[in-house]
Amino acid sequence: MDESNSRAREAPASLQGFVHRFVPGREPGAPALLLLHGTGGDENGLLPLGRMLGDGAPLLSPRGRVLERGMPRFFRRLAEGVFDVEDLKVRTRELAGFVAAAREAYDLEKKPMVAVGFSNGANIAASLLLLEPEALDAAILLRAMVPFEPDSPPRLAGTPVLIGAGRNDPIARPAMAERLAELFKSAGAEVTIEWDGGGHSIGPSQVDAARAWLGRTELRRSAS
Ligand code: MLT
């Protein structure tokens, strides 16, 4: 078992009220990956994906603090696809506070922070880009929706964003992925959409595409 595996099995830590896992990096040049799980996931669920995407990258993986019938999420929803936007905005700011505290606690201040979100986690990552852009330096949004339409355009000049979308996704539908891409592009982000023929789950081709995108994307830690 490598060191990152054994550390990942230690009891989860808590920071700013977020239960989370932190797996230290082994590769000095690697960015930190902020792993944000989908509904019903937890801080362990995306660690394997994080390891596949970033060789030796530090992994920071919080558990969403909202429970829906016992399933962790990052913010409340009123129905499938209908978000409690007020709660979403509060939870987004809390998550930004967690990211800032974790950067300090785990000595990540000089590293670019790349969100890797799936479904509900991709939606709060998109909300972080809209409301707290300095929390992230790039984002991989897998099966994301438009979290809300912002009143004024966010400031995302040059921020790399990869949207992984499925042509047959009945939840994060193709039109939503396209609208999200448009929203980020109009804010100056460098957006790539990667399509596959799948539904609301991630297939191996999207993992490969995300890994390749991360490998070729120039990342810079933006000043906060
Ligand atoms: C959400 O609630 O964030 C989306 O509907 C995706 C999901 O978690 O099912």
mmCIF file of C-alpha atoms and ligand atoms in Angstrom:
data_model
loop_
_atom_site.group_PDB
_atom_site.id
_atom_site.type_symbol
_atom_site.label_atom_id
_atom_site.label_comp_id
_atom_site.label_asym_id
_atom_site.label_seq_id
_atom_site.Cartn_x
_atom_site.Cartn_y
_atom_site.Cartn_z
ATOM 1 C CA MET A 1 0.000 0.000 0.000
ATOM 2 C CA ASP A 2 1.452 3.418 -0.801
ATOM 3 C CA GLU A 3 1.661 6.239 1.681
ATOM 4 C CA SER A 4 -1.296 8.117 0.231
ATOM 5 C CA ASN A 5 -3.539 5.064 0.639
ATOM 6 C CA SER A 6 -2.597 4.483 4.250
ATOM 7 C CA ARG A 7 -3.090 8.145 5.083
ATOM 8 C CA ALA A 8 -6.445 8.190 3.332
ATOM 9 C CA ARG A 9 -7.630 5.494 5.723
ATOM 10 C CA GLU A 10 -6.876 7.520 8.812
ATOM 11 C CA ALA A 11 -9.889 8.974 10.624
ATOM 12 C CA PRO A 12 -11.209 11.996 8.732
ATOM 13 C CA ALA A 13 -10.209 15.404 10.018
ATOM 14 C CA SER A 14 -12.474 18.386 10.622
ATOM 15 C CA LEU A 15 -11.806 21.973 9.583
ATOM 16 C CA GLN A 16 -14.337 24.822 9.643
ATOM 17 C CA GLY A 17 -16.972 22.209 10.419
ATOM 18 C CA PHE A 18 -16.171 20.116 7.322
ATOM 19 C CA VAL A 19 -15.334 16.463 7.832
ATOM 20 C CA HIS A 20 -12.733 15.738 5.179
ATOM 21 C CA ARG A 21 -9.770 13.719 4.033
ATOM 22 C CA PHE A 22 -6.461 15.203 3.093
ATOM 23 C CA VAL A 23 -3.964 13.083 1.190
ATOM 24 C CA PRO A 24 -0.579 14.842 1.015
ATOM 25 C CA GLY A 25 1.040 15.183 -2.402
ATOM 26 C CA ARG A 26 4.111 13.328 -3.559
ATOM 27 C CA GLU A 27 4.799 15.370 -6.666
ATOM 28 C CA PRO A 28 6.073 18.904 -5.915
ATOM 29 C CA GLY A 29 4.821 20.326 -9.231
ATOM 30 C CA ALA A 30 1.297 18.886 -8.996
ATOM 31 C CA PRO A 31 -1.705 21.150 -8.297
ATOM 32 C CA ALA A 32 -3.974 20.422 -5.338
ATOM 33 C CA LEU A 33 -7.264 18.749 -6.246
ATOM 34 C CA LEU A 34 -10.425 19.713 -4.344
ATOM 35 C CA LEU A 35 -12.688 16.666 -4.684
ATOM 36 C CA LEU A 36 -16.428 17.365 -4.426
ATOM 37 C CA HIS A 37 -18.673 14.310 -4.375
ATOM 38 C CA GLY A 38 -22.197 13.816 -5.697
ATOM 39 C CA THR A 39 -25.403 13.280 -3.676
ATOM 40 C CA GLY A 40 -24.979 10.321 -1.343
ATOM 41 C CA GLY A 41 -21.195 10.340 -1.646
ATOM 42 C CA ASP A 42 -18.691 11.288 1.009
ATOM 43 C CA GLU A 43 -15.093 12.328 1.552
ATOM 44 C CA ASN A 44 -13.812 8.907 0.469
ATOM 45 C CA GLY A 45 -15.747 8.489 -2.776
ATOM 46 C CA LEU A 46 -13.679 10.584 -5.180
ATOM 47 C CA LEU A 47 -10.210 9.748 -3.817
ATOM 48 C CA PRO A 48 -9.682 7.059 -6.497
ATOM 49 C CA LEU A 49 -10.712 9.539 -9.211
ATOM 50 C CA GLY A 50 -8.339 12.119 -7.721
ATOM 51 C CA ARG A 51 -5.494 9.614 -7.876
ATOM 52 C CA MET A 52 -6.324 8.804 -11.505
ATOM 53 C CA LEU A 53 -6.418 12.471 -12.508
ATOM 54 C CA GLY A 54 -3.376 13.805 -10.731
ATOM 55 C CA ASP A 55 -0.350 11.626 -10.186
ATOM 56 C CA GLY A 56 0.968 12.457 -6.744
ATOM 57 C CA ALA A 57 -1.294 15.511 -6.346
ATOM 58 C CA PRO A 58 -2.431 16.537 -2.863
ATOM 59 C CA LEU A 59 -6.105 15.599 -2.491
ATOM 60 C CA LEU A 60 -8.517 17.605 -0.367
ATOM 61 C CA SER A 61 -11.895 15.947 -0.072
ATOM 62 C CA PRO A 62 -14.643 17.447 2.121
ATOM 63 C CA ARG A 63 -17.997 15.848 2.905
ATOM 64 C CA GLY A 64 -21.082 17.919 2.052
ATOM 65 C CA ARG A 65 -22.808 19.185 5.199
ATOM 66 C CA VAL A 66 -26.436 18.880 4.092
ATOM 67 C CA LEU A 67 -28.281 15.611 4.585
ATOM 68 C CA GLU A 68 -31.121 14.611 2.273
ATOM 69 C CA ARG A 69 -32.752 11.472 3.623
ATOM 70 C CA GLY A 70 -29.388 10.540 5.118
ATOM 71 C CA MET A 71 -27.414 11.324 1.942
ATOM 72 C CA PRO A 72 -24.686 13.969 2.163
ATOM 73 C CA ARG A 73 -24.913 16.886 -0.282
ATOM 74 C CA PHE A 74 -23.241 20.271 -0.559
ATOM 75 C CA PHE A 75 -26.490 22.325 -0.517
ATOM 76 C CA ARG A 76 -30.237 21.905 -0.191
ATOM 77 C CA ARG A 77 -32.584 21.351 -3.092
ATOM 78 C CA LEU A 78 -36.347 21.687 -3.242
ATOM 79 C CA ALA A 79 -36.749 18.925 -5.846
ATOM 80 C CA GLU A 80 -34.571 17.173 -8.416
ATOM 81 C CA GLY A 81 -32.852 19.973 -10.314
ATOM 82 C CA VAL A 82 -34.597 22.738 -8.309
ATOM 83 C CA PHE A 83 -32.059 24.323 -5.986
ATOM 84 C CA ASP A 84 -32.528 26.284 -2.779
ATOM 85 C CA VAL A 85 -30.419 29.143 -4.099
ATOM 86 C CA GLU A 86 -30.233 30.994 -0.788
ATOM 87 C CA ASP A 87 -28.843 27.890 0.906
ATOM 88 C CA LEU A 88 -26.536 27.249 -2.045
ATOM 89 C CA LYS A 89 -25.001 30.725 -1.700
ATOM 90 C CA VAL A 90 -24.454 30.333 2.062
ATOM 91 C CA ARG A 91 -22.924 26.859 1.594
ATOM 92 C CA THR A 92 -20.722 28.125 -1.236
ATOM 93 C CA ARG A 93 -19.252 30.784 1.053
ATOM 94 C CA GLU A 94 -18.727 28.182 3.789
ATOM 95 C CA LEU A 95 -16.909 25.927 1.339
ATOM 96 C CA ALA A 96 -14.699 28.838 0.230
ATOM 97 C CA GLY A 97 -13.853 29.363 3.925
ATOM 98 C CA PHE A 98 -12.936 25.695 4.220
ATOM 99 C CA VAL A 99 -10.691 25.892 1.143
ATOM 100 C CA ALA A 100 -8.890 28.963 2.538
ATOM 101 C CA ALA A 101 -8.417 27.287 5.947
ATOM 102 C CA ALA A 102 -7.208 24.056 4.346
ATOM 103 C CA ARG A 103 -4.692 25.900 2.168
ATOM 104 C CA GLU A 104 -3.174 27.257 5.356
ATOM 105 C CA ALA A 105 -3.479 24.089 7.457
ATOM 106 C CA TYR A 106 -1.938 21.826 4.791
ATOM 107 C CA ASP A 107 0.613 24.247 3.375
ATOM 108 C CA LEU A 108 -1.114 24.545 -0.007
ATOM 109 C CA GLU A 109 -0.974 28.318 -0.291
ATOM 110 C CA LYS A 110 1.384 28.369 -3.266
ATOM 111 C CA LYS A 111 -0.301 25.570 -5.183
ATOM 112 C CA PRO A 112 -3.015 26.013 -7.789
ATOM 113 C CA MET A 113 -6.297 24.595 -6.490
ATOM 114 C CA VAL A 114 -8.331 22.643 -9.049
ATOM 115 C CA ALA A 115 -11.879 21.625 -8.160
ATOM 116 C CA VAL A 116 -12.954 18.205 -9.415
ATOM 117 C CA GLY A 117 -16.704 17.967 -8.887
ATOM 118 C CA PHE A 118 -19.216 15.329 -9.833
ATOM 119 C CA SER A 119 -22.963 16.101 -10.071
ATOM 120 C CA ASN A 120 -23.931 17.909 -6.842
ATOM 121 C CA GLY A 121 -20.216 18.523 -6.239
ATOM 122 C CA ALA A 122 -19.813 19.936 -9.760
ATOM 123 C CA ASN A 123 -22.761 22.236 -9.101
ATOM 124 C CA ILE A 124 -21.225 23.721 -5.953
ATOM 125 C CA ALA A 125 -17.863 23.994 -7.744
ATOM 126 C CA ALA A 126 -19.649 26.006 -10.472
ATOM 127 C CA SER A 127 -21.191 28.139 -7.725
ATOM 128 C CA LEU A 128 -17.713 28.717 -6.216
ATOM 129 C CA LEU A 129 -16.526 29.981 -9.616
ATOM 130 C CA LEU A 130 -19.481 32.367 -9.776
ATOM 131 C CA LEU A 131 -19.408 33.653 -6.183
ATOM 132 C CA GLU A 132 -15.925 33.040 -4.791
ATOM 133 C CA PRO A 133 -13.681 32.912 -7.871
ATOM 134 C CA GLU A 134 -10.476 33.368 -5.852
ATOM 135 C CA ALA A 135 -11.079 30.017 -4.123
ATOM 136 C CA LEU A 136 -10.197 28.102 -7.304
ATOM 137 C CA ASP A 137 -7.598 28.309 -10.039
ATOM 138 C CA ALA A 138 -9.296 25.824 -12.368
ATOM 139 C CA ALA A 139 -12.216 23.404 -12.332
ATOM 140 C CA ILE A 140 -13.236 20.062 -13.782
ATOM 141 C CA LEU A 141 -17.037 19.914 -13.690
ATOM 142 C CA LEU A 142 -18.425 16.461 -14.386
ATOM 143 C CA ARG A 143 -22.180 16.359 -15.009
ATOM 144 C CA ALA A 144 -22.743 19.966 -13.921
ATOM 145 C CA MET A 145 -25.820 22.169 -14.111
ATOM 146 C CA VAL A 146 -26.184 25.961 -13.984
ATOM 147 C CA PRO A 147 -26.331 26.508 -10.208
ATOM 148 C CA PHE A 148 -28.009 29.928 -10.610
ATOM 149 C CA GLU A 149 -27.915 32.804 -13.068
ATOM 150 C CA PRO A 150 -25.652 35.496 -11.562
ATOM 151 C CA ASP A 151 -26.872 39.127 -11.400
ATOM 152 C CA SER A 152 -23.520 40.394 -12.630
ATOM 153 C CA PRO A 153 -20.846 38.506 -14.554
ATOM 154 C CA PRO A 154 -18.186 36.878 -12.365
ATOM 155 C CA ARG A 155 -14.469 37.612 -12.878
ATOM 156 C CA LEU A 156 -12.883 34.516 -14.334
ATOM 157 C CA ALA A 157 -10.326 35.916 -16.783
ATOM 158 C CA GLY A 158 -8.195 33.043 -18.005
ATOM 159 C CA THR A 159 -9.512 30.473 -15.508
ATOM 160 C CA PRO A 160 -9.394 27.030 -17.140
ATOM 161 C CA VAL A 161 -12.682 25.122 -16.871
ATOM 162 C CA LEU A 162 -13.420 21.664 -18.237
ATOM 163 C CA ILE A 163 -17.070 20.620 -18.435
ATOM 164 C CA GLY A 164 -17.599 16.870 -18.823
ATOM 165 C CA ALA A 165 -21.096 16.371 -20.207
ATOM 166 C CA GLY A 166 -23.184 13.427 -21.363
ATOM 167 C CA ARG A 167 -25.367 13.683 -24.457
ATOM 168 C CA ASN A 168 -27.937 11.438 -22.736
ATOM 169 C CA ASP A 169 -27.774 12.895 -19.243
ATOM 170 C CA PRO A 170 -31.387 13.298 -18.041
ATOM 171 C CA ILE A 171 -30.349 15.421 -15.004
ATOM 172 C CA ALA A 172 -27.534 17.707 -16.167
ATOM 173 C CA ARG A 173 -29.013 17.964 -19.650
ATOM 174 C CA PRO A 174 -26.888 18.969 -22.667
ATOM 175 C CA ALA A 175 -28.561 22.392 -22.925
ATOM 176 C CA MET A 176 -27.526 23.110 -19.332
ATOM 177 C CA ALA A 177 -23.918 22.159 -19.981
ATOM 178 C CA GLU A 178 -23.957 24.480 -22.990
ATOM 179 C CA ARG A 179 -25.484 27.337 -20.966
ATOM 180 C CA LEU A 180 -22.889 26.833 -18.218
ATOM 181 C CA ALA A 181 -20.084 26.964 -20.780
ATOM 182 C CA GLU A 182 -21.524 30.190 -22.218
ATOM 183 C CA LEU A 183 -21.783 31.749 -18.758
ATOM 184 C CA PHE A 184 -18.155 31.000 -17.926
ATOM 185 C CA LYS A 185 -16.923 32.049 -21.372
ATOM 186 C CA SER A 186 -18.684 35.388 -21.046
ATOM 187 C CA ALA A 187 -16.807 35.858 -17.749
ATOM 188 C CA GLY A 188 -13.472 35.302 -19.512
ATOM 189 C CA ALA A 189 -12.834 31.674 -18.523
ATOM 190 C CA GLU A 190 -11.071 29.288 -20.898
ATOM 191 C CA VAL A 191 -13.766 26.677 -21.303
ATOM 192 C CA THR A 192 -13.553 23.231 -22.870
ATOM 193 C CA ILE A 193 -16.587 20.959 -23.135
ATOM 194 C CA GLU A 194 -15.905 17.256 -23.394
ATOM 195 C CA TRP A 195 -18.931 15.249 -24.544
ATOM 196 C CA ASP A 196 -19.606 11.554 -24.345
ATOM 197 C CA GLY A 197 -22.715 9.563 -25.182
ATOM 198 C CA GLY A 198 -23.427 8.660 -21.555
ATOM 199 C CA GLY A 199 -25.981 9.592 -18.917
ATOM 200 C CA HIS A 200 -25.432 10.994 -15.427
ATOM 201 C CA SER A 201 -22.449 8.819 -14.566
ATOM 202 C CA ILE A 202 -18.828 9.225 -15.594
ATOM 203 C CA GLY A 203 -17.325 6.723 -17.998
ATOM 204 C CA PRO A 204 -13.637 5.917 -18.529
ATOM 205 C CA SER A 205 -13.378 8.106 -21.632
ATOM 206 C CA GLN A 206 -14.262 11.194 -19.576
ATOM 207 C CA VAL A 207 -11.725 10.285 -16.917
ATOM 208 C CA ASP A 208 -9.080 9.947 -19.640
ATOM 209 C CA ALA A 209 -10.146 13.248 -21.192
ATOM 210 C CA ALA A 210 -10.029 15.013 -17.810
ATOM 211 C CA ARG A 211 -6.607 13.586 -17.070
ATOM 212 C CA ALA A 212 -5.288 14.693 -20.464
ATOM 213 C CA TRP A 213 -6.840 18.161 -20.028
ATOM 214 C CA LEU A 214 -5.234 18.546 -16.604
ATOM 215 C CA GLY A 215 -1.878 17.427 -17.991
ATOM 216 C CA ARG A 216 -1.872 20.005 -20.796
ATOM 217 C CA THR A 217 -3.473 22.939 -18.976
ATOM 218 C CA GLU A 218 -1.221 25.646 -17.661
ATOM 219 C CA LEU A 219 -2.202 26.379 -14.075
ATOM 220 C CA ARG A 220 -1.319 29.409 -12.075
ATOM 221 C CA ARG A 221 -2.138 30.243 -8.497
ATOM 222 C CA SER A 222 -4.185 33.432 -8.730
ATOM 223 C CA ALA A 223 -3.523 36.117 -6.139
ATOM 224 C CA SER A 224 -6.223 36.239 -3.468
HETATM 225 C C1 MLT B 1 -28.095 18.444 -7.640
HETATM 226 O O1 MLT B 1 -29.021 18.346 -6.880
HETATM 227 O O2 MLT B 1 -27.040 19.051 -7.373
HETATM 228 C C2 MLT B 1 -28.263 17.809 -8.972
HETATM 229 O O3 MLT B 1 -29.587 17.544 -9.199
HETATM 230 C C3 MLT B 1 -27.462 16.588 -9.134
HETATM 231 C C4 MLT B 1 -27.768 15.565 -8.083
HETATM 232 O O4 MLT B 1 -27.191 15.636 -7.024
HETATM 233 O O5 MLT B 1 -28.561 14.672 -8.324
#
